[in-house]
mmCIF file of C-alpha atoms in Angstrom:
data_model
loop_
_atom_site.group_PDB
_atom_site.id
_atom_site.type_symbol
_atom_site.label_atom_id
_atom_site.label_comp_id
_atom_site.label_asym_id
_atom_site.label_seq_id
_atom_site.Cartn_x
_atom_site.Cartn_y
_atom_site.Cartn_z
ATOM 1 C CA ASP A 1 65.375 125.577 88.829
ATOM 2 C CA LYS A 2 65.492 128.994 87.070
ATOM 3 C CA HIS A 3 66.556 130.594 90.370
ATOM 4 C CA ASP A 4 69.473 128.211 90.626
ATOM 5 C CA ALA A 5 67.935 126.333 93.572
ATOM 6 C CA ILE A 6 68.912 122.638 93.854
ATOM 7 C CA ILE A 7 65.797 120.565 93.376
ATOM 8 C CA SER A 8 67.379 117.066 93.146
ATOM 9 C CA PHE A 9 70.369 115.585 94.886
ATOM 10 C CA ASN A 10 70.991 111.849 94.432
ATOM 11 C CA ASN A 11 72.762 109.144 96.619
ATOM 12 C CA ALA A 12 75.867 109.356 94.510
ATOM 13 C CA ALA A 13 76.186 113.131 95.386
ATOM 14 C CA TRP A 14 75.595 112.245 99.004
ATOM 15 C CA LYS A 15 78.363 109.613 99.031
ATOM 16 C CA ILE A 16 80.851 112.035 97.405
ATOM 17 C CA THR A 17 80.112 115.080 99.336
ATOM 18 C CA GLY A 18 78.788 113.791 102.658
ATOM 19 C CA TYR A 19 75.795 116.038 102.592
ATOM 20 C CA SER A 20 72.293 114.620 102.699
ATOM 21 C CA GLU A 21 69.535 115.517 100.301
ATOM 22 C CA ALA A 22 67.566 117.122 103.155
ATOM 23 C CA GLU A 23 70.430 119.431 103.852
ATOM 24 C CA ILE A 24 71.006 120.510 100.279
ATOM 25 C CA LEU A 25 67.494 120.734 98.683
ATOM 26 C CA GLY A 26 66.430 124.377 98.119
ATOM 27 C CA ARG A 27 69.906 125.796 98.402
ATOM 28 C CA ASN A 28 71.545 127.831 95.598
ATOM 29 C CA TYR A 29 73.913 125.621 93.820
ATOM 30 C CA LYS A 30 76.651 128.263 93.940
ATOM 31 C CA GLU A 31 76.314 128.403 97.726
ATOM 32 C CA PHE A 32 76.563 124.652 97.898
ATOM 33 C CA LEU A 33 79.689 124.506 95.748
ATOM 34 C CA GLY A 34 80.996 127.337 97.978
ATOM 35 C CA MET A 35 80.579 125.031 100.973
ATOM 36 C CA LEU A 36 82.669 122.336 99.158
ATOM 37 C CA CYS A 37 85.426 124.553 97.856
ATOM 38 C CA PRO A 38 85.686 128.089 99.331
ATOM 39 C CA GLY A 39 87.081 130.818 97.188
ATOM 40 C CA PRO A 40 86.373 132.094 93.740
ATOM 41 C CA LYS A 41 85.052 129.738 91.144
ATOM 42 C CA LYS A 42 85.210 131.431 87.762
ATOM 43 C CA MET A 43 83.684 128.356 86.258
ATOM 44 C CA LEU A 44 80.327 128.913 87.902
ATOM 45 C CA GLU A 45 79.889 132.044 85.810
ATOM 46 C CA GLU A 46 80.038 129.906 82.621
ATOM 47 C CA LYS A 47 76.820 128.788 81.100
ATOM 48 C CA ASP A 48 77.942 125.392 80.166
ATOM 49 C CA PHE A 49 81.122 123.561 81.004
ATOM 50 C CA ARG A 50 82.426 119.971 80.514
ATOM 51 C CA ASN A 51 84.906 117.858 82.637
ATOM 52 C CA THR A 52 86.086 120.853 84.632
ATOM 53 C CA GLU A 53 88.260 119.666 87.607
ATOM 54 C CA LEU A 54 87.384 121.002 90.973
ATOM 55 C CA SER A 55 89.130 120.348 94.227
ATOM 56 C CA ILE A 56 86.624 120.039 97.052
ATOM 57 C CA GLU A 57 86.509 119.148 100.748
ATOM 58 C CA SER A 58 83.728 116.827 101.700
ATOM 59 C CA ARG A 59 81.719 117.172 104.885
ATOM 60 C CA ASP A 60 84.082 114.920 106.666
ATOM 61 C CA LYS A 61 87.066 116.979 105.555
ATOM 62 C CA GLN A 62 88.325 114.601 102.806
ATOM 63 C CA HIS A 63 89.996 116.376 100.018
ATOM 64 C CA LEU A 64 88.680 115.066 96.660
ATOM 65 C CA ILE A 65 89.036 115.963 93.021
ATOM 66 C CA VAL A 66 85.757 115.915 91.081
ATOM 67 C CA SER A 67 84.979 116.309 87.350
ATOM 68 C CA VAL A 68 82.064 118.761 87.077
ATOM 69 C CA ASN A 69 79.705 119.054 84.069
ATOM 70 C CA SER A 70 76.978 121.703 83.605
ATOM 71 C CA VAL A 71 74.203 121.855 81.025
ATOM 72 C CA LEU A 72 71.681 124.634 80.806
ATOM 73 C CA LEU A 73 68.027 123.577 80.721
ATOM 74 C CA ARG A 74 65.600 125.539 78.433
ATOM 75 C CA ASP A 75 61.873 125.723 78.536
ATOM 76 C CA SER A 76 59.629 125.307 75.388
ATOM 77 C CA ASP A 77 60.164 129.041 74.582
ATOM 78 C CA GLY A 78 63.946 128.682 74.687
ATOM 79 C CA GLY A 79 64.135 130.624 77.947
ATOM 80 C CA TYR A 80 66.359 129.571 80.881
ATOM 81 C CA SER A 81 64.751 127.074 83.242
ATOM 82 C CA GLY A 82 67.671 125.880 85.185
ATOM 83 C CA LYS A 83 70.877 123.988 85.138
ATOM 84 C CA VAL A 84 71.915 120.356 85.582
ATOM 85 C CA LEU A 85 75.227 119.853 87.341
ATOM 86 C CA THR A 86 76.880 116.519 87.573
ATOM 87 C CA PHE A 87 80.107 115.535 89.258
ATOM 88 C CA ARG A 88 82.174 112.494 89.438
ATOM 89 C CA ASP A 89 84.908 111.618 91.914
ATOM 90 C CA ILE A 90 88.266 111.315 90.050
ATOM 91 C CA THR A 91 90.587 111.426 93.085
ATOM 92 C CA GLU A 92 91.969 107.859 92.618
ATOM 93 C CA GLU A 93 92.350 108.306 88.915
ATOM 94 C CA LYS A 94 94.390 111.530 89.421
ATOM 95 C CA GLN A 95 96.488 109.712 92.164
ATOM 96 C CA ARG A 96 97.237 106.812 89.673
ATOM 97 C CA GLN A 97 98.244 109.386 87.000
ATOM 98 C CA GLU A 98 100.573 111.079 89.541
ATOM 99 C CA VAL A 99 102.211 107.761 90.371
ATOM 100 C CA TYR A 100 102.485 107.027 86.656
ATOM 101 C CA TYR A 101 104.125 110.407 85.806
ATOM 102 C CA ARG A 102 106.430 110.179 88.833
ATOM 103 C CA THR A 103 107.474 106.646 87.708
ATOM 104 C CA GLU A 104 108.077 107.962 84.205
ATOM 105 C CA LYS A 105 110.243 110.730 85.465
ATOM 106 C CA LEU A 106 112.250 108.319 87.474
ATOM 107 C CA VAL A 107 112.736 105.974 84.567
ATOM 108 C CA ALA A 108 113.931 108.886 82.458
ATOM 109 C CA LEU A 109 116.243 109.978 85.180
ATOM 110 C CA GLY A 110 117.738 106.466 85.423
ATOM 111 C CA GLN A 111 118.298 106.280 81.659
ATOM 112 C CA LEU A 112 119.935 109.661 81.706
ATOM 113 C CA SER A 113 122.147 108.626 84.610
ATOM 114 C CA ALA A 114 123.161 105.437 82.865
ATOM 115 C CA GLY A 115 124.004 107.357 79.665
ATOM 116 C CA ILE A 116 126.131 109.874 81.595
ATOM 117 C CA ALA A 117 127.910 107.088 83.482
ATOM 118 C CA HIS A 118 128.594 105.359 80.191
ATOM 119 C CA GLU A 119 129.952 108.588 78.550
ATOM 120 C CA LEU A 120 132.198 109.153 81.576
ATOM 121 C CA ASN A 121 133.457 105.636 81.790
ATOM 122 C CA THR A 122 134.356 105.286 78.084
ATOM 123 C CA PRO A 123 136.856 108.009 78.028
ATOM 124 C CA LEU A 124 138.227 107.087 81.403
ATOM 125 C CA ALA A 125 138.769 103.430 80.296
ATOM 126 C CA VAL A 126 140.679 104.731 77.181
ATOM 127 C CA ALA A 127 142.782 106.941 79.429
ATOM 128 C CA VAL A 128 143.596 103.935 81.745
ATOM 129 C CA LEU A 129 144.552 101.827 78.684
ATOM 130 C CA PHE A 130 146.820 104.557 77.444
ATOM 131 C CA GLU A 131 148.372 104.844 80.778
ATOM 132 C CA LEU A 132 149.023 101.096 80.931
ATOM 133 C CA ALA A 133 150.519 101.226 77.498
ATOM 134 C CA GLY A 134 152.911 103.913 78.575
ATOM 135 C CA GLU A 135 153.896 101.967 81.617
ATOM 136 C CA LEU A 136 154.486 98.841 79.450
ATOM 137 C CA ASN A 137 156.827 100.911 77.211
ATOM 138 C CA ARG A 138 158.722 102.134 80.228
ATOM 139 C CA THR A 139 159.167 98.563 81.738
ATOM 140 C CA ARG A 140 158.911 96.703 78.441
ATOM 141 C CA SER A 141 160.622 93.477 79.307
ATOM 142 C CA THR A 142 159.138 92.273 82.531
ATOM 143 C CA ALA A 143 155.720 93.925 82.361
ATOM 144 C CA ALA A 144 155.122 92.974 78.633
ATOM 145 C CA ALA A 145 156.030 89.341 79.434
ATOM 146 C CA ALA A 146 153.717 89.368 82.502
ATOM 147 C CA LEU A 147 150.938 90.821 80.517
ATOM 148 C CA LEU A 148 151.337 88.350 77.612
ATOM 149 C CA LYS A 149 151.425 85.436 80.090
ATOM 150 C CA GLY A 150 148.219 86.827 81.724
ATOM 151 C CA LEU A 151 146.477 87.120 78.353
ATOM 152 C CA GLN A 152 147.495 83.603 77.396
ATOM 153 C CA THR A 153 146.129 82.238 80.661
ATOM 154 C CA ILE A 154 142.777 84.001 80.190
ATOM 155 C CA GLU A 155 142.480 82.697 76.571
ATOM 156 C CA GLU A 156 143.364 79.117 77.633
ATOM 157 C CA THR A 157 140.772 79.312 80.553
ATOM 158 C CA LEU A 158 138.113 80.540 78.140
ATOM 159 C CA PHE A 159 138.870 77.866 75.692
ATOM 160 C CA PHE A 160 139.093 74.877 78.079
ATOM 161 C CA TYR A 161 136.421 75.903 80.615
ATOM 162 C CA PRO A 162 133.551 74.497 78.584
ATOM 163 C CA LEU A 163 135.478 71.301 77.924
ATOM 164 C CA ILE A 164 136.313 70.931 81.614
ATOM 165 C CA GLY A 165 132.639 71.595 82.518
ATOM 166 C CA ALA A 166 131.514 68.850 80.057
ATOM 167 C CA ILE A 167 134.065 66.313 81.414
ATOM 168 C CA HIS A 168 132.955 67.091 84.919
ATOM 169 C CA LYS A 169 129.247 66.584 84.032
ATOM 170 C CA LEU A 170 130.120 63.289 82.253
ATOM 171 C CA GLY A 171 132.110 62.098 85.354
ATOM 172 C CA LEU A 172 129.172 62.889 87.654
ATOM 173 C CA ALA A 173 126.777 61.078 85.298
ATOM 174 C CA ILE A 174 129.036 57.991 85.219
ATOM 175 C CA GLY A 175 129.673 58.134 88.980
ATOM 176 C CA ASN A 176 125.902 58.173 89.656
ATOM 177 C CA LYS A 177 125.319 55.152 87.635
ATOM 178 C CA GLN A 178 125.294 51.833 89.538
ATOM 179 C CA VAL A 179 127.070 49.092 87.736
#
């Protein structure tokens, strides 16, 4: 009403706050909000406000985040006749946002770590190859021959592996047929 007394308090407000209509009707709305969240509330001094987040503590000591809206009511002469306050529990929505933001930070950290690891490994691999090349120059005959033989073995394995696999599968298929 025009003296800021609460004249209506619905079931949704009761479910969110834990206070019944009988306990709240007639109280000043600023006093009621003070019960939910002690301390200065600068927003209460504003005439109208929209989607203002407020941390409250319900009657059963649950910490909730609510979105509060306020609209001034005017009489037919344009004078102040009261205020409508609505609030909506957005606690779960804020918790989901927090999980999402935390996950995004971890993804970014993982990508950054992978990039750093790659940047560290690339010069390291080049340094190892240069070291191996230097070693080959020092012991050219036996090491070079061993390296060449190893590379040829790898090349042959890569070439013949698919062929061996196909022959093996064909052998299994023929072996499974009863003639």
